Every structure is written in structure tokens, then in C-alpha cells.
Short mmCIF file of C-alpha atoms in Angstrom, two decimals:
data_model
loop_
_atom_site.label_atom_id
_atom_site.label_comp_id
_atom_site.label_asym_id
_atom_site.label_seq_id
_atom_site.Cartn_x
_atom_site.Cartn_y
_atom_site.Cartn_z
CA UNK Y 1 9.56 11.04 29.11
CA UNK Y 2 8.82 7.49 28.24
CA UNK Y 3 5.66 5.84 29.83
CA UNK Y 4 7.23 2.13 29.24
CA UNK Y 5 5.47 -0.71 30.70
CA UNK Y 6 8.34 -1.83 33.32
CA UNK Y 7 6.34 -5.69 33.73
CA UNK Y 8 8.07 -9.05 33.56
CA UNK Y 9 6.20 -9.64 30.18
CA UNK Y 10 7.62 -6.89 28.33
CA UNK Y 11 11.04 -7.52 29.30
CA UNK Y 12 11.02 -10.89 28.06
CA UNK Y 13 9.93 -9.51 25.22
CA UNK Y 14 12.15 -6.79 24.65
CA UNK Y 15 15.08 -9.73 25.40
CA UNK Y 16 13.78 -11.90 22.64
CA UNK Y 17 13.30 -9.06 20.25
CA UNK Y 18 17.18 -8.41 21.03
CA UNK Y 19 18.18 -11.67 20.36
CA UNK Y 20 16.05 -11.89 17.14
CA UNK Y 21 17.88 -8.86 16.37
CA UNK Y 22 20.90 -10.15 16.83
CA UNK Y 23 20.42 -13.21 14.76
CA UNK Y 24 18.11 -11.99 12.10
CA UNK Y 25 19.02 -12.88 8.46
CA UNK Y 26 18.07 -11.19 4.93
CA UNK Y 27 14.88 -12.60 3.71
CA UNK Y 28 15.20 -15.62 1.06
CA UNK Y 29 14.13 -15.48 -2.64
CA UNK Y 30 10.81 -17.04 -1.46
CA UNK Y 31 9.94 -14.84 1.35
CA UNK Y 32 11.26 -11.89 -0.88
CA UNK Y 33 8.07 -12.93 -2.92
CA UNK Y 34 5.93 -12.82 -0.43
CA UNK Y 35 6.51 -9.33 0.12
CA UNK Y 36 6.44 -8.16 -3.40
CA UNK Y 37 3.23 -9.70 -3.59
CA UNK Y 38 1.70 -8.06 -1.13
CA UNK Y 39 3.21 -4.24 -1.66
CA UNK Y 40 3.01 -2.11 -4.52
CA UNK Y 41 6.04 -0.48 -5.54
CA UNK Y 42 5.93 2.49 -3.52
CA UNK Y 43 5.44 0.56 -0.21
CA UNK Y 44 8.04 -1.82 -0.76
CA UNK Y 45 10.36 0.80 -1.34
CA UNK Y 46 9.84 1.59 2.22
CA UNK Y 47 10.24 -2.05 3.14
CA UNK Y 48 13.29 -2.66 1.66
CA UNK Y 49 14.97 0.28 3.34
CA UNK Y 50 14.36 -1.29 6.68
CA UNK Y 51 17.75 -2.82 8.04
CA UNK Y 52 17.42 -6.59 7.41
CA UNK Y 53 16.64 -7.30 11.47
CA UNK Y 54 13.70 -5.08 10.73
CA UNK Y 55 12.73 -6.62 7.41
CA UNK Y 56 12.99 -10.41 9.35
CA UNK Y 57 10.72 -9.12 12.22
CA UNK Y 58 7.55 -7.74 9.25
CA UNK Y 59 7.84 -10.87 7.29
CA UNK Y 60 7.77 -13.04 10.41
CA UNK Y 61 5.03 -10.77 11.46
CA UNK Y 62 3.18 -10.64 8.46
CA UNK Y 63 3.08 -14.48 8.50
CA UNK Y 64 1.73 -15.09 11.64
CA UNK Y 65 -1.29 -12.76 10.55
CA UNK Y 66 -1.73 -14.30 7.49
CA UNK Y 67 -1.88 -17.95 9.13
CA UNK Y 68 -4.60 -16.93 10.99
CA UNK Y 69 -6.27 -14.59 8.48
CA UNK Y 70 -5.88 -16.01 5.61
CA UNK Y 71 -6.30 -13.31 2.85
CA UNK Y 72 -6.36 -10.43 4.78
CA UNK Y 73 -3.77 -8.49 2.90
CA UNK Y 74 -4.39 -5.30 4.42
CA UNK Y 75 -3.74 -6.87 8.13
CA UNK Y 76 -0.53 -8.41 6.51
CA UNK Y 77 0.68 -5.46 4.71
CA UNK Y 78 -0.16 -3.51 8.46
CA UNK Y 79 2.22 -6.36 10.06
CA UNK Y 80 5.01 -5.75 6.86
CA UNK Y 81 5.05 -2.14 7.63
CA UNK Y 82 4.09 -1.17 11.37
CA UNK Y 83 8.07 -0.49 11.78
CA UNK Y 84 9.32 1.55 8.62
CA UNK Y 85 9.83 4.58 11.04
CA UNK Y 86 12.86 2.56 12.44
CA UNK Y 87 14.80 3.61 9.73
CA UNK Y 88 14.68 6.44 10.21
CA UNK Y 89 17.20 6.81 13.05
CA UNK Y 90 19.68 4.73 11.22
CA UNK Y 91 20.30 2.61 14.76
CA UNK Y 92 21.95 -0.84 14.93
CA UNK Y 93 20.89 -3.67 18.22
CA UNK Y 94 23.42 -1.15 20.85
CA UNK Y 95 21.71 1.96 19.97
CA UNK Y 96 18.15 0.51 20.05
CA UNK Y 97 18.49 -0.80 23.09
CA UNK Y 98 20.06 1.92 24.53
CA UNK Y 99 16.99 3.84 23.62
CA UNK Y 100 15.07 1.30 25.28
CA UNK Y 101 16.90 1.62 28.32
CA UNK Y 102 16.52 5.36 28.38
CA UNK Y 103 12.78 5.00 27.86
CA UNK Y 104 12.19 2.34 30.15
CA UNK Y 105 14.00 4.88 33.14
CA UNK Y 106 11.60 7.63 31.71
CA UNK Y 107 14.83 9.63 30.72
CA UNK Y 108 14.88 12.06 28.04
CA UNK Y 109 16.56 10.09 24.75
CA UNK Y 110 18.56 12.72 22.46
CA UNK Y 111 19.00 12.83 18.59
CA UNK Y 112 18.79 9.32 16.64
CA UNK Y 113 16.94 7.57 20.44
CA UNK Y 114 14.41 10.09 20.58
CA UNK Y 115 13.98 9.09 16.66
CA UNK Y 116 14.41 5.53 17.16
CA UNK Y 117 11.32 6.13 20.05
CA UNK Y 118 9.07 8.36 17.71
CA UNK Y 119 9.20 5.82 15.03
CA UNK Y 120 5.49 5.01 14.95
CA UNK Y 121 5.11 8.51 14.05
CA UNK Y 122 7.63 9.02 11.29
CA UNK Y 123 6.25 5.63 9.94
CA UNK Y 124 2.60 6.88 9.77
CA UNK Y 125 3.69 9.63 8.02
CA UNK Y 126 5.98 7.51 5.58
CA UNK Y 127 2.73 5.70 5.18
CA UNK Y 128 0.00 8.22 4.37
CA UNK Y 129 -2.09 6.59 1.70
CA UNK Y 130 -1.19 3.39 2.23
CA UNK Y 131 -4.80 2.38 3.52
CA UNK Y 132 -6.56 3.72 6.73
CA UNK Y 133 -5.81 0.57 8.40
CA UNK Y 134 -2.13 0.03 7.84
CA UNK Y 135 -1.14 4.28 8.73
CA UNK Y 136 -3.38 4.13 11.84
CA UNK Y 137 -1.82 0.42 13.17
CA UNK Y 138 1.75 2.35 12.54
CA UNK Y 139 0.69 5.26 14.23
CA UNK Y 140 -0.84 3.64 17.41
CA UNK Y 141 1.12 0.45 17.58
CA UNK Y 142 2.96 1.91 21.30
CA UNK Y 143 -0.52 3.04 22.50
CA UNK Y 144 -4.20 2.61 22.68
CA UNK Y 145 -6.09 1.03 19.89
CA UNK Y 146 -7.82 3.37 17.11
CA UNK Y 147 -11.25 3.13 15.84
CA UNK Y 148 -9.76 2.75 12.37
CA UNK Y 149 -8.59 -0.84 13.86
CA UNK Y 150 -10.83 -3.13 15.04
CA UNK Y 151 -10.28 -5.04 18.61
CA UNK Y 152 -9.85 -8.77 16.42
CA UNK Y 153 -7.29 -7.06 14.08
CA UNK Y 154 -5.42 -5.26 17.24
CA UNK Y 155 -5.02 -8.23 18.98
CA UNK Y 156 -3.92 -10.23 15.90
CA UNK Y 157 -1.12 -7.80 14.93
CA UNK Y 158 -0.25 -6.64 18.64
CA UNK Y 159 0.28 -11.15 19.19
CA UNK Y 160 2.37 -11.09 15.74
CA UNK Y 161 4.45 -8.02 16.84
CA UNK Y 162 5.14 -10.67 19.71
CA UNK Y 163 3.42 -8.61 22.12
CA UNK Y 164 0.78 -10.52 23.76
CA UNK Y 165 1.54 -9.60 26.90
CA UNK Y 166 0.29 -5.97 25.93
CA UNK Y 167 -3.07 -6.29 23.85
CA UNK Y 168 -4.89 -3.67 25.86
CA UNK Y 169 -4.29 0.28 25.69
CA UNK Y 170 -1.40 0.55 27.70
CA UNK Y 171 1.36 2.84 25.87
CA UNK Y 172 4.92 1.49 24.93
CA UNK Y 173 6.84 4.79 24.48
CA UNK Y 174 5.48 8.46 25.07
CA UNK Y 175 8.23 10.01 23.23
CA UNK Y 176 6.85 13.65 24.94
CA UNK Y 177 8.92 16.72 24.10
CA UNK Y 178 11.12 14.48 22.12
CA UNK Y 179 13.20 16.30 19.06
CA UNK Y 180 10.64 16.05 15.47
CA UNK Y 181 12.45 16.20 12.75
#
């Protein structure tokens, strides 16, 4: 069961993430630059697998970090790869927000939507020795802050996910019993 926050915030947000979904395009030569130099090979590996919608969303993400820490690679390689679990489920804009709908009515979400909802997970793992930073910010991005982040850097990345509305500890998704494969 999903403990989604049902507020007025977070479904504008989920809206606008649909419609940036829908509209995303692949990255340009420059801003495919921009990731490669901020990953190593192995992490943009992961990166690059990322449907382009997914991709858009990082480097937008990583952006908006960098504007307002200027330098702080690890916080912008945390923004670049908080979603590589996505892939994981192979899902398109219908199937993620179907999962979405499931989660937000607490209703169990089968095969590739229980994925899609355990992505932090999968992406941690995908992420193991990437930096302590960037694998716990994947991990914990739908729930309460880890010490391994600090309160500056959760609120920077939770505002560049384009999730103001939910800087505190409040869960996105509890995937519970949900299938782990």
C-alpha cells in the first residue's frame, strides 16, 4: 500500500511532471556535455539508459542545483541520478501514471507499477559506490531525509525534483509488500 501525500500541492505537481513528460525532448549536444562532465563512465551509463523524459527531468534538475550551488558536483550528480530506478520498469507517461493513480488510492500496483513505485530502491542499488550522498538521496528521495544528507542539500534537491511542496519527511510511495525483483 502506497502512503501518497493526497494534498493540492502534490497534485499539481504530479500534473506538471506529466506534462513535462509529455513534452520532454533528448538533451542537446551542450547539455549532453554537461552530463559527461559530471559522470564517470560507469554512471553515465546508467544515465543514458533513462528514457529521454527521464534524462530531461536530471539535467533540468541537476541545473537548478548547480545555480544555486555552484560546484557542488556531488549534489548535481545526486539531482542527475535520483531517478535511474525508473528504468527499470520500462514504463512510458500511461503506465506511470497509472501507477500513480494506484498509489495515490493506496491499491496494491502489480508487475512493472509496483517497479515503477520501488524505483528509489532499484536506483540505490544501481548506484552503490557512486558516493554516500548520491545512493542515500536515491534511496530516500519518497521518504524522510537521511543523516548521510544534510537538511540544506535535502531541501535543495527535494525544490529541484520540483517538490517544494514536500521538503519535510513525509513519504511519497511506501511500495509495502510490493513484488522485488
Amino acid at each position: 500500500m502506497s502512503a501518497h501525500p493526497r494534498t493540492p500541492g502534490h497534485a499539481k505537481h504530479l500534473m506538471a511532471r506529466m506534462v513535462g513528460s509529455l513534452r520532454a525532448r533528448p538533451l542537446s549536444p551542450r547539455e549532453e556535455a554537461e552530463v559527461a562532465g559530471l559522470l564517470d563512465d560507469r554512471w553515465a551509463a546508467l544515465f543514458w539508459e533513462q528514457p529521454v523524459m527521464d534524462q530531461r527531468h536530471a539535467i533540468d534538475a541537476a541545473r537548478f542545483v548547480l545555480a544555486a550551488r555552484p560546484g557542488d558536483r556531488d549534489l548535481a550528480r545526486a539531482a542527475l541520478l535520483h531517478d535511474v530506478g525508473k528504468r527499470h520498469a520500462g514504463l512510458g507517461v500511461p503506465g506511470r501514471v497509472a501507477a500513480t493513480v494506484l498509489a495515490l488510492l493506496r491499491l496494491p500496483a502489480p508487475g512493472r507499477l509496483g517497479v515503477y513505485l520501488d524505483h528509489a530502491r532499484r536506483g540505490a542499488d544501481d548506484l552503490a559506490g557512486a558516493g554516500e550522498l548520491i545512493e542515500a538521496y536515491a534511496r530516500h528521495q519518497d521518504g524522510e531525509r537521511p543523516e548521510a544528507v544534510p537538511p540544506a542539500a535535502w531541501r535543495l534537491l527535494k525544490e529541484a525534483d520540483g517538490e517544494k511542496h514536500r521538503v519535510g519527511d513525509e513519504p511519497q510511495y511506501d511500495v509495502g509488500d510490493a513484488e522485488r525483483s
